[in-house]
Amino acid sequence: MCCRVAPAPVCLCCRRAAVTALCGQVRIRACPMNYHRLVLLAAIATEVTGTSSLKMAADDPVTGYLVALGLLSLSLVLFSVALRAIPVAAAYALWEGLGIVGLAAIGYFAFGEPLGPLRLLGLATILAGICLLLRGTEARAA
């Protein structure tokens, strides 16, 4: 036998073996859940960018709407890829919730939209709801 393998550490997100040993060489296997989380973050970023480009479409409607259509379509494609490994309730809550928070930030910094105490409370409530939903999803997966 060319190599002995100790019990492999387990990835915390997908519960699969995180390390494999090949004849004395240790390889760290990429977690598929991390890939899907990055894809979900890309979906959120393209959704926020596409939706905010609708606001800019007032100046140049054709270009603005085409950019928005392209980015929002890409966001849906990325979201569907992320759903392969992330539970739909958690993924959708993150996609929409962080999208709303991102759009509020862009509205405030880029477009000068007001962000008063009630809006901040609403955004904090959205973030708290996402955290609770994700905690419930993690508890169920374990």
C-alpha atoms as an extended CHARMM CRD file, in Angstrom:
* protein
*
       142  EXT
         1         1  MET       CA              0.0000000000        0.0000000000        0.0000000000  PROA      1               0.0000000000
         2         2  CYS       CA              1.6020000000        3.2360000000       -1.0830000000  PROA      2               0.0000000000
         3         3  CYS       CA             -0.1420000000        5.5670000000        1.3340000000  PROA      3               0.0000000000
         4         4  ARG       CA             -2.1740000000        5.4980000000        4.5000000000  PROA      4               0.0000000000
         5         5  VAL       CA             -5.0730000000        7.8570000000        4.8500000000  PROA      5               0.0000000000
         6         6  ALA       CA             -6.3310000000        9.1780000000        8.1530000000  PROA      6               0.0000000000
         7         7  PRO       CA            -10.0350000000        9.9380000000        8.4870000000  PROA      7               0.0000000000
         8         8  ALA       CA            -10.6660000000       12.7950000000        6.1070000000  PROA      8               0.0000000000
         9         9  PRO       CA            -11.8660000000       16.1170000000        7.4470000000  PROA      9               0.0000000000
        10        10  VAL       CA            -15.3760000000       16.9450000000        6.3800000000  PROA      10              0.0000000000
        11        11  CYS       CA            -16.4600000000       20.0950000000        4.5840000000  PROA      11              0.0000000000
        12        12  LEU       CA            -18.7420000000       22.0780000000        6.8760000000  PROA      12              0.0000000000
        13        13  CYS       CA            -21.1660000000       23.1370000000        4.1700000000  PROA      13              0.0000000000
        14        14  CYS       CA            -21.7650000000       19.9530000000        2.1800000000  PROA      14              0.0000000000
        15        15  ARG       CA            -20.5730000000       17.2410000000        4.6350000000  PROA      15              0.0000000000
        16        16  ARG       CA            -18.3180000000       15.6280000000        2.0180000000  PROA      16              0.0000000000
        17        17  ALA       CA            -14.6910000000       14.7000000000        2.4920000000  PROA      17              0.0000000000
        18        18  ALA       CA            -12.6770000000       17.8810000000        2.0520000000  PROA      18              0.0000000000
        19        19  VAL       CA             -9.2590000000       16.2700000000        1.6200000000  PROA      19              0.0000000000
        20        20  THR       CA             -8.1530000000       13.3450000000       -0.4820000000  PROA      20              0.0000000000
        21        21  ALA       CA             -4.7430000000       11.6710000000       -0.3460000000  PROA      21              0.0000000000
        22        22  LEU       CA             -3.0290000000       10.3680000000       -3.4510000000  PROA      22              0.0000000000
        23        23  CYS       CA              0.1820000000        8.4340000000       -2.7640000000  PROA      23              0.0000000000
        24        24  GLY       CA              1.5630000000       10.8440000000       -0.2120000000  PROA      24              0.0000000000
        25        25  GLN       CA              0.2150000000       13.9620000000       -1.8950000000  PROA      25              0.0000000000
        26        26  VAL       CA             -2.6260000000       15.7750000000       -0.2330000000  PROA      26              0.0000000000
        27        27  ARG       CA             -5.2000000000       17.3940000000       -2.4680000000  PROA      27              0.0000000000
        28        28  ILE       CA             -7.8700000000       19.6830000000       -1.1810000000  PROA      28              0.0000000000
        29        29  ARG       CA            -11.0580000000       19.0870000000       -3.0790000000  PROA      29              0.0000000000
        30        30  ALA       CA            -13.0800000000       22.1760000000       -3.9160000000  PROA      30              0.0000000000
        31        31  CYS       CA            -16.4450000000       22.2370000000       -2.2220000000  PROA      31              0.0000000000
        32        32  PRO       CA            -19.2710000000       22.4020000000       -4.7820000000  PROA      32              0.0000000000
        33        33  MET       CA            -21.3440000000       24.4040000000       -2.3120000000  PROA      33              0.0000000000
        34        34  ASN       CA            -18.7550000000       27.2110000000       -2.3240000000  PROA      34              0.0000000000
        35        35  TYR       CA            -18.9160000000       27.3530000000       -6.1250000000  PROA      35              0.0000000000
        36        36  HSD       CA            -22.6930000000       27.6420000000       -6.0310000000  PROA      36              0.0000000000
        37        37  ARG       CA            -22.4920000000       30.3430000000       -3.3670000000  PROA      37              0.0000000000
        38        38  LEU       CA            -20.1780000000       32.3810000000       -5.6030000000  PROA      38              0.0000000000
        39        39  VAL       CA            -22.5820000000       31.8760000000       -8.4990000000  PROA      39              0.0000000000
        40        40  LEU       CA            -25.4340000000       33.0990000000       -6.2770000000  PROA      40              0.0000000000
        41        41  LEU       CA            -23.4260000000       36.2170000000       -5.3600000000  PROA      41              0.0000000000
        42        42  ALA       CA            -22.8320000000       36.8260000000       -9.0760000000  PROA      42              0.0000000000
        43        43  ALA       CA            -26.5830000000       36.4410000000       -9.6830000000  PROA      43              0.0000000000
        44        44  ILE       CA            -27.2880000000       39.0170000000       -6.9750000000  PROA      44              0.0000000000
        45        45  ALA       CA            -24.7180000000       41.4380000000       -8.4070000000  PROA      45              0.0000000000
        46        46  THR       CA            -26.1050000000       41.1490000000      -11.9460000000  PROA      46              0.0000000000
        47        47  GLU       CA            -29.6690000000       41.5650000000      -10.6870000000  PROA      47              0.0000000000
        48        48  VAL       CA            -28.7680000000       44.7220000000       -8.7650000000  PROA      48              0.0000000000
        49        49  THR       CA            -26.8190000000       46.1320000000      -11.7110000000  PROA      49              0.0000000000
        50        50  GLY       CA            -29.5740000000       45.2680000000      -14.1840000000  PROA      50              0.0000000000
        51        51  THR       CA            -32.3200000000       46.7590000000      -12.0500000000  PROA      51              0.0000000000
        52        52  SER       CA            -30.3520000000       49.9350000000      -11.3860000000  PROA      52              0.0000000000
        53        53  SER       CA            -29.7120000000       50.2760000000      -15.1230000000  PROA      53              0.0000000000
        54        54  LEU       CA            -33.4900000000       50.6080000000      -15.5570000000  PROA      54              0.0000000000
        55        55  LYS       CA            -33.2010000000       53.8860000000      -13.6620000000  PROA      55              0.0000000000
        56        56  MET       CA            -30.5710000000       55.0400000000      -16.1490000000  PROA      56              0.0000000000
        57        57  ALA       CA            -32.7880000000       54.0250000000      -19.0750000000  PROA      57              0.0000000000
        58        58  ALA       CA            -34.5840000000       57.3780000000      -18.8260000000  PROA      58              0.0000000000
        59        59  ASP       CA            -31.6270000000       59.0620000000      -20.5480000000  PROA      59              0.0000000000
        60        60  ASP       CA            -31.0310000000       56.4170000000      -23.2270000000  PROA      60              0.0000000000
        61        61  PRO       CA            -34.0260000000       54.0560000000      -23.3900000000  PROA      61              0.0000000000
        62        62  VAL       CA            -32.7860000000       51.6130000000      -26.0240000000  PROA      62              0.0000000000
        63        63  THR       CA            -29.3590000000       51.0140000000      -24.5170000000  PROA      63              0.0000000000
        64        64  GLY       CA            -30.6660000000       51.0910000000      -20.9500000000  PROA      64              0.0000000000
        65        65  TYR       CA            -33.3880000000       48.5410000000      -21.5900000000  PROA      65              0.0000000000
        66        66  LEU       CA            -31.0790000000       46.2480000000      -23.5580000000  PROA      66              0.0000000000
        67        67  VAL       CA            -28.4630000000       46.3400000000      -20.7900000000  PROA      67              0.0000000000
        68        68  ALA       CA            -31.1600000000       45.6820000000      -18.1820000000  PROA      68              0.0000000000
        69        69  LEU       CA            -32.6160000000       42.7970000000      -20.2040000000  PROA      69              0.0000000000
        70        70  GLY       CA            -29.2040000000       41.2110000000      -20.6730000000  PROA      70              0.0000000000
        71        71  LEU       CA            -28.1550000000       41.5550000000      -17.0370000000  PROA      71              0.0000000000
        72        72  LEU       CA            -31.4820000000       40.3940000000      -15.6120000000  PROA      72              0.0000000000
        73        73  SER       CA            -31.4860000000       37.3900000000      -17.9650000000  PROA      73              0.0000000000
        74        74  LEU       CA            -27.9440000000       36.5260000000      -16.8880000000  PROA      74              0.0000000000
        75        75  SER       CA            -29.0330000000       36.8680000000      -13.2730000000  PROA      75              0.0000000000
        76        76  LEU       CA            -31.8010000000       34.2990000000      -13.7750000000  PROA      76              0.0000000000
        77        77  VAL       CA            -29.4150000000       31.8820000000      -15.4710000000  PROA      77              0.0000000000
        78        78  LEU       CA            -26.8800000000       32.2280000000      -12.6440000000  PROA      78              0.0000000000
        79        79  PHE       CA            -29.6440000000       31.8380000000      -10.0660000000  PROA      79              0.0000000000
        80        80  SER       CA            -30.8090000000       28.6010000000      -11.6770000000  PROA      80              0.0000000000
        81        81  VAL       CA            -27.2360000000       27.2630000000      -11.5620000000  PROA      81              0.0000000000
        82        82  ALA       CA            -26.9810000000       28.1590000000       -7.8640000000  PROA      82              0.0000000000
        83        83  LEU       CA            -30.2090000000       26.2680000000       -7.1590000000  PROA      83              0.0000000000
        84        84  ARG       CA            -28.4910000000       22.9970000000       -8.0300000000  PROA      84              0.0000000000
        85        85  ALA       CA            -26.8230000000       22.9200000000       -4.6000000000  PROA      85              0.0000000000
        86        86  ILE       CA            -28.5050000000       25.5770000000       -2.4590000000  PROA      86              0.0000000000
        87        87  PRO       CA            -32.0180000000       25.0780000000       -1.0330000000  PROA      87              0.0000000000
        88        88  VAL       CA            -34.5150000000       27.2170000000       -2.9270000000  PROA      88              0.0000000000
        89        89  ALA       CA            -35.8450000000       29.0750000000        0.1300000000  PROA      89              0.0000000000
        90        90  ALA       CA            -32.3770000000       30.1310000000        1.2370000000  PROA      90              0.0000000000
        91        91  ALA       CA            -31.2250000000       31.0230000000       -2.2770000000  PROA      91              0.0000000000
        92        92  TYR       CA            -34.3150000000       33.0760000000       -3.0830000000  PROA      92              0.0000000000
        93        93  ALA       CA            -34.1980000000       34.9060000000        0.2440000000  PROA      93              0.0000000000
        94        94  LEU       CA            -30.5700000000       35.8310000000       -0.3600000000  PROA      94              0.0000000000
        95        95  TRP       CA            -31.1640000000       36.7540000000       -4.0050000000  PROA      95              0.0000000000
        96        96  GLU       CA            -34.0830000000       39.0660000000       -3.3450000000  PROA      96              0.0000000000
        97        97  GLY       CA            -33.1340000000       40.2910000000        0.1310000000  PROA      97              0.0000000000
        98        98  LEU       CA            -29.5630000000       41.2360000000       -0.6810000000  PROA      98              0.0000000000
        99        99  GLY       CA            -30.7970000000       42.6190000000       -3.9910000000  PROA      99              0.0000000000
       100       100  ILE       CA            -33.1400000000       44.9870000000       -2.1490000000  PROA      100             0.0000000000
       101       101  VAL       CA            -30.3790000000       46.0530000000        0.2320000000  PROA      101             0.0000000000
       102       102  GLY       CA            -27.9860000000       46.5680000000       -2.6870000000  PROA      102             0.0000000000
       103       103  LEU       CA            -30.5280000000       48.5980000000       -4.6360000000  PROA      103             0.0000000000
       104       104  ALA       CA            -31.2320000000       50.7750000000       -1.6030000000  PROA      104             0.0000000000
       105       105  ALA       CA            -27.5030000000       51.4630000000       -1.2710000000  PROA      105             0.0000000000
       106       106  ILE       CA            -27.1380000000       52.2650000000       -4.9740000000  PROA      106             0.0000000000
       107       107  GLY       CA            -30.2320000000       54.4630000000       -4.8370000000  PROA      107             0.0000000000
       108       108  TYR       CA            -28.7570000000       56.3920000000       -1.9240000000  PROA      108             0.0000000000
       109       109  PHE       CA            -25.1840000000       56.7670000000       -3.1980000000  PROA      109             0.0000000000
       110       110  ALA       CA            -25.6880000000       56.9670000000       -6.9750000000  PROA      110             0.0000000000
       111       111  PHE       CA            -29.1180000000       58.5330000000       -7.3720000000  PROA      111             0.0000000000
       112       112  GLY       CA            -29.4620000000       60.5870000000       -4.1850000000  PROA      112             0.0000000000
       113       113  GLU       CA            -32.5980000000       58.7950000000       -3.0190000000  PROA      113             0.0000000000
       114       114  PRO       CA            -33.4780000000       59.3230000000        0.6520000000  PROA      114             0.0000000000
       115       115  LEU       CA            -32.6710000000       56.5990000000        3.1580000000  PROA      115             0.0000000000
       116       116  GLY       CA            -34.5040000000       57.5530000000        6.3360000000  PROA      116             0.0000000000
       117       117  PRO       CA            -34.8560000000       55.7220000000        9.6330000000  PROA      117             0.0000000000
       118       118  LEU       CA            -37.8990000000       53.6910000000        8.5550000000  PROA      118             0.0000000000
       119       119  ARG       CA            -36.1610000000       52.4650000000        5.4150000000  PROA      119             0.0000000000
       120       120  LEU       CA            -33.0730000000       51.5490000000        7.4270000000  PROA      120             0.0000000000
       121       121  LEU       CA            -35.2710000000       49.6510000000        9.8860000000  PROA      121             0.0000000000
       122       122  GLY       CA            -36.9160000000       47.8390000000        6.9820000000  PROA      122             0.0000000000
       123       123  LEU       CA            -33.5320000000       46.8850000000        5.5140000000  PROA      123             0.0000000000
       124       124  ALA       CA            -32.3390000000       45.6730000000        8.9200000000  PROA      124             0.0000000000
       125       125  THR       CA            -35.5140000000       43.5880000000        9.2230000000  PROA      125             0.0000000000
       126       126  ILE       CA            -34.8610000000       42.0420000000        5.8080000000  PROA      126             0.0000000000
       127       127  LEU       CA            -31.2980000000       41.1520000000        6.8050000000  PROA      127             0.0000000000
       128       128  ALA       CA            -32.4790000000       39.7010000000       10.1270000000  PROA      128             0.0000000000
       129       129  GLY       CA            -35.0790000000       37.6010000000        8.3050000000  PROA      129             0.0000000000
       130       130  ILE       CA            -32.4450000000       36.2700000000        5.9140000000  PROA      130             0.0000000000
       131       131  CYS       CA            -30.1960000000       35.3330000000        8.8500000000  PROA      131             0.0000000000
       132       132  LEU       CA            -33.0430000000       33.4910000000       10.5760000000  PROA      132             0.0000000000
       133       133  LEU       CA            -33.9790000000       31.6590000000        7.4000000000  PROA      133             0.0000000000
       134       134  LEU       CA            -30.3850000000       30.5990000000        6.7810000000  PROA      134             0.0000000000
       135       135  ARG       CA            -29.9770000000       29.4160000000       10.3790000000  PROA      135             0.0000000000
       136       136  GLY       CA            -33.0920000000       27.2820000000        9.9770000000  PROA      136             0.0000000000
       137       137  THR       CA            -31.7760000000       25.8530000000        6.7110000000  PROA      137             0.0000000000
       138       138  GLU       CA            -28.3900000000       24.9820000000        8.2740000000  PROA      138             0.0000000000
       139       139  ALA       CA            -30.0370000000       23.3540000000       11.2940000000  PROA      139             0.0000000000
       140       140  ARG       CA            -32.1720000000       21.1770000000        9.0510000000  PROA      140             0.0000000000
       141       141  ALA       CA            -29.1990000000       20.1250000000        6.8760000000  PROA      141             0.0000000000
       142       142  ALA       CA            -27.1170000000       19.0020000000        9.8730000000  PROA      142             0.0000000000
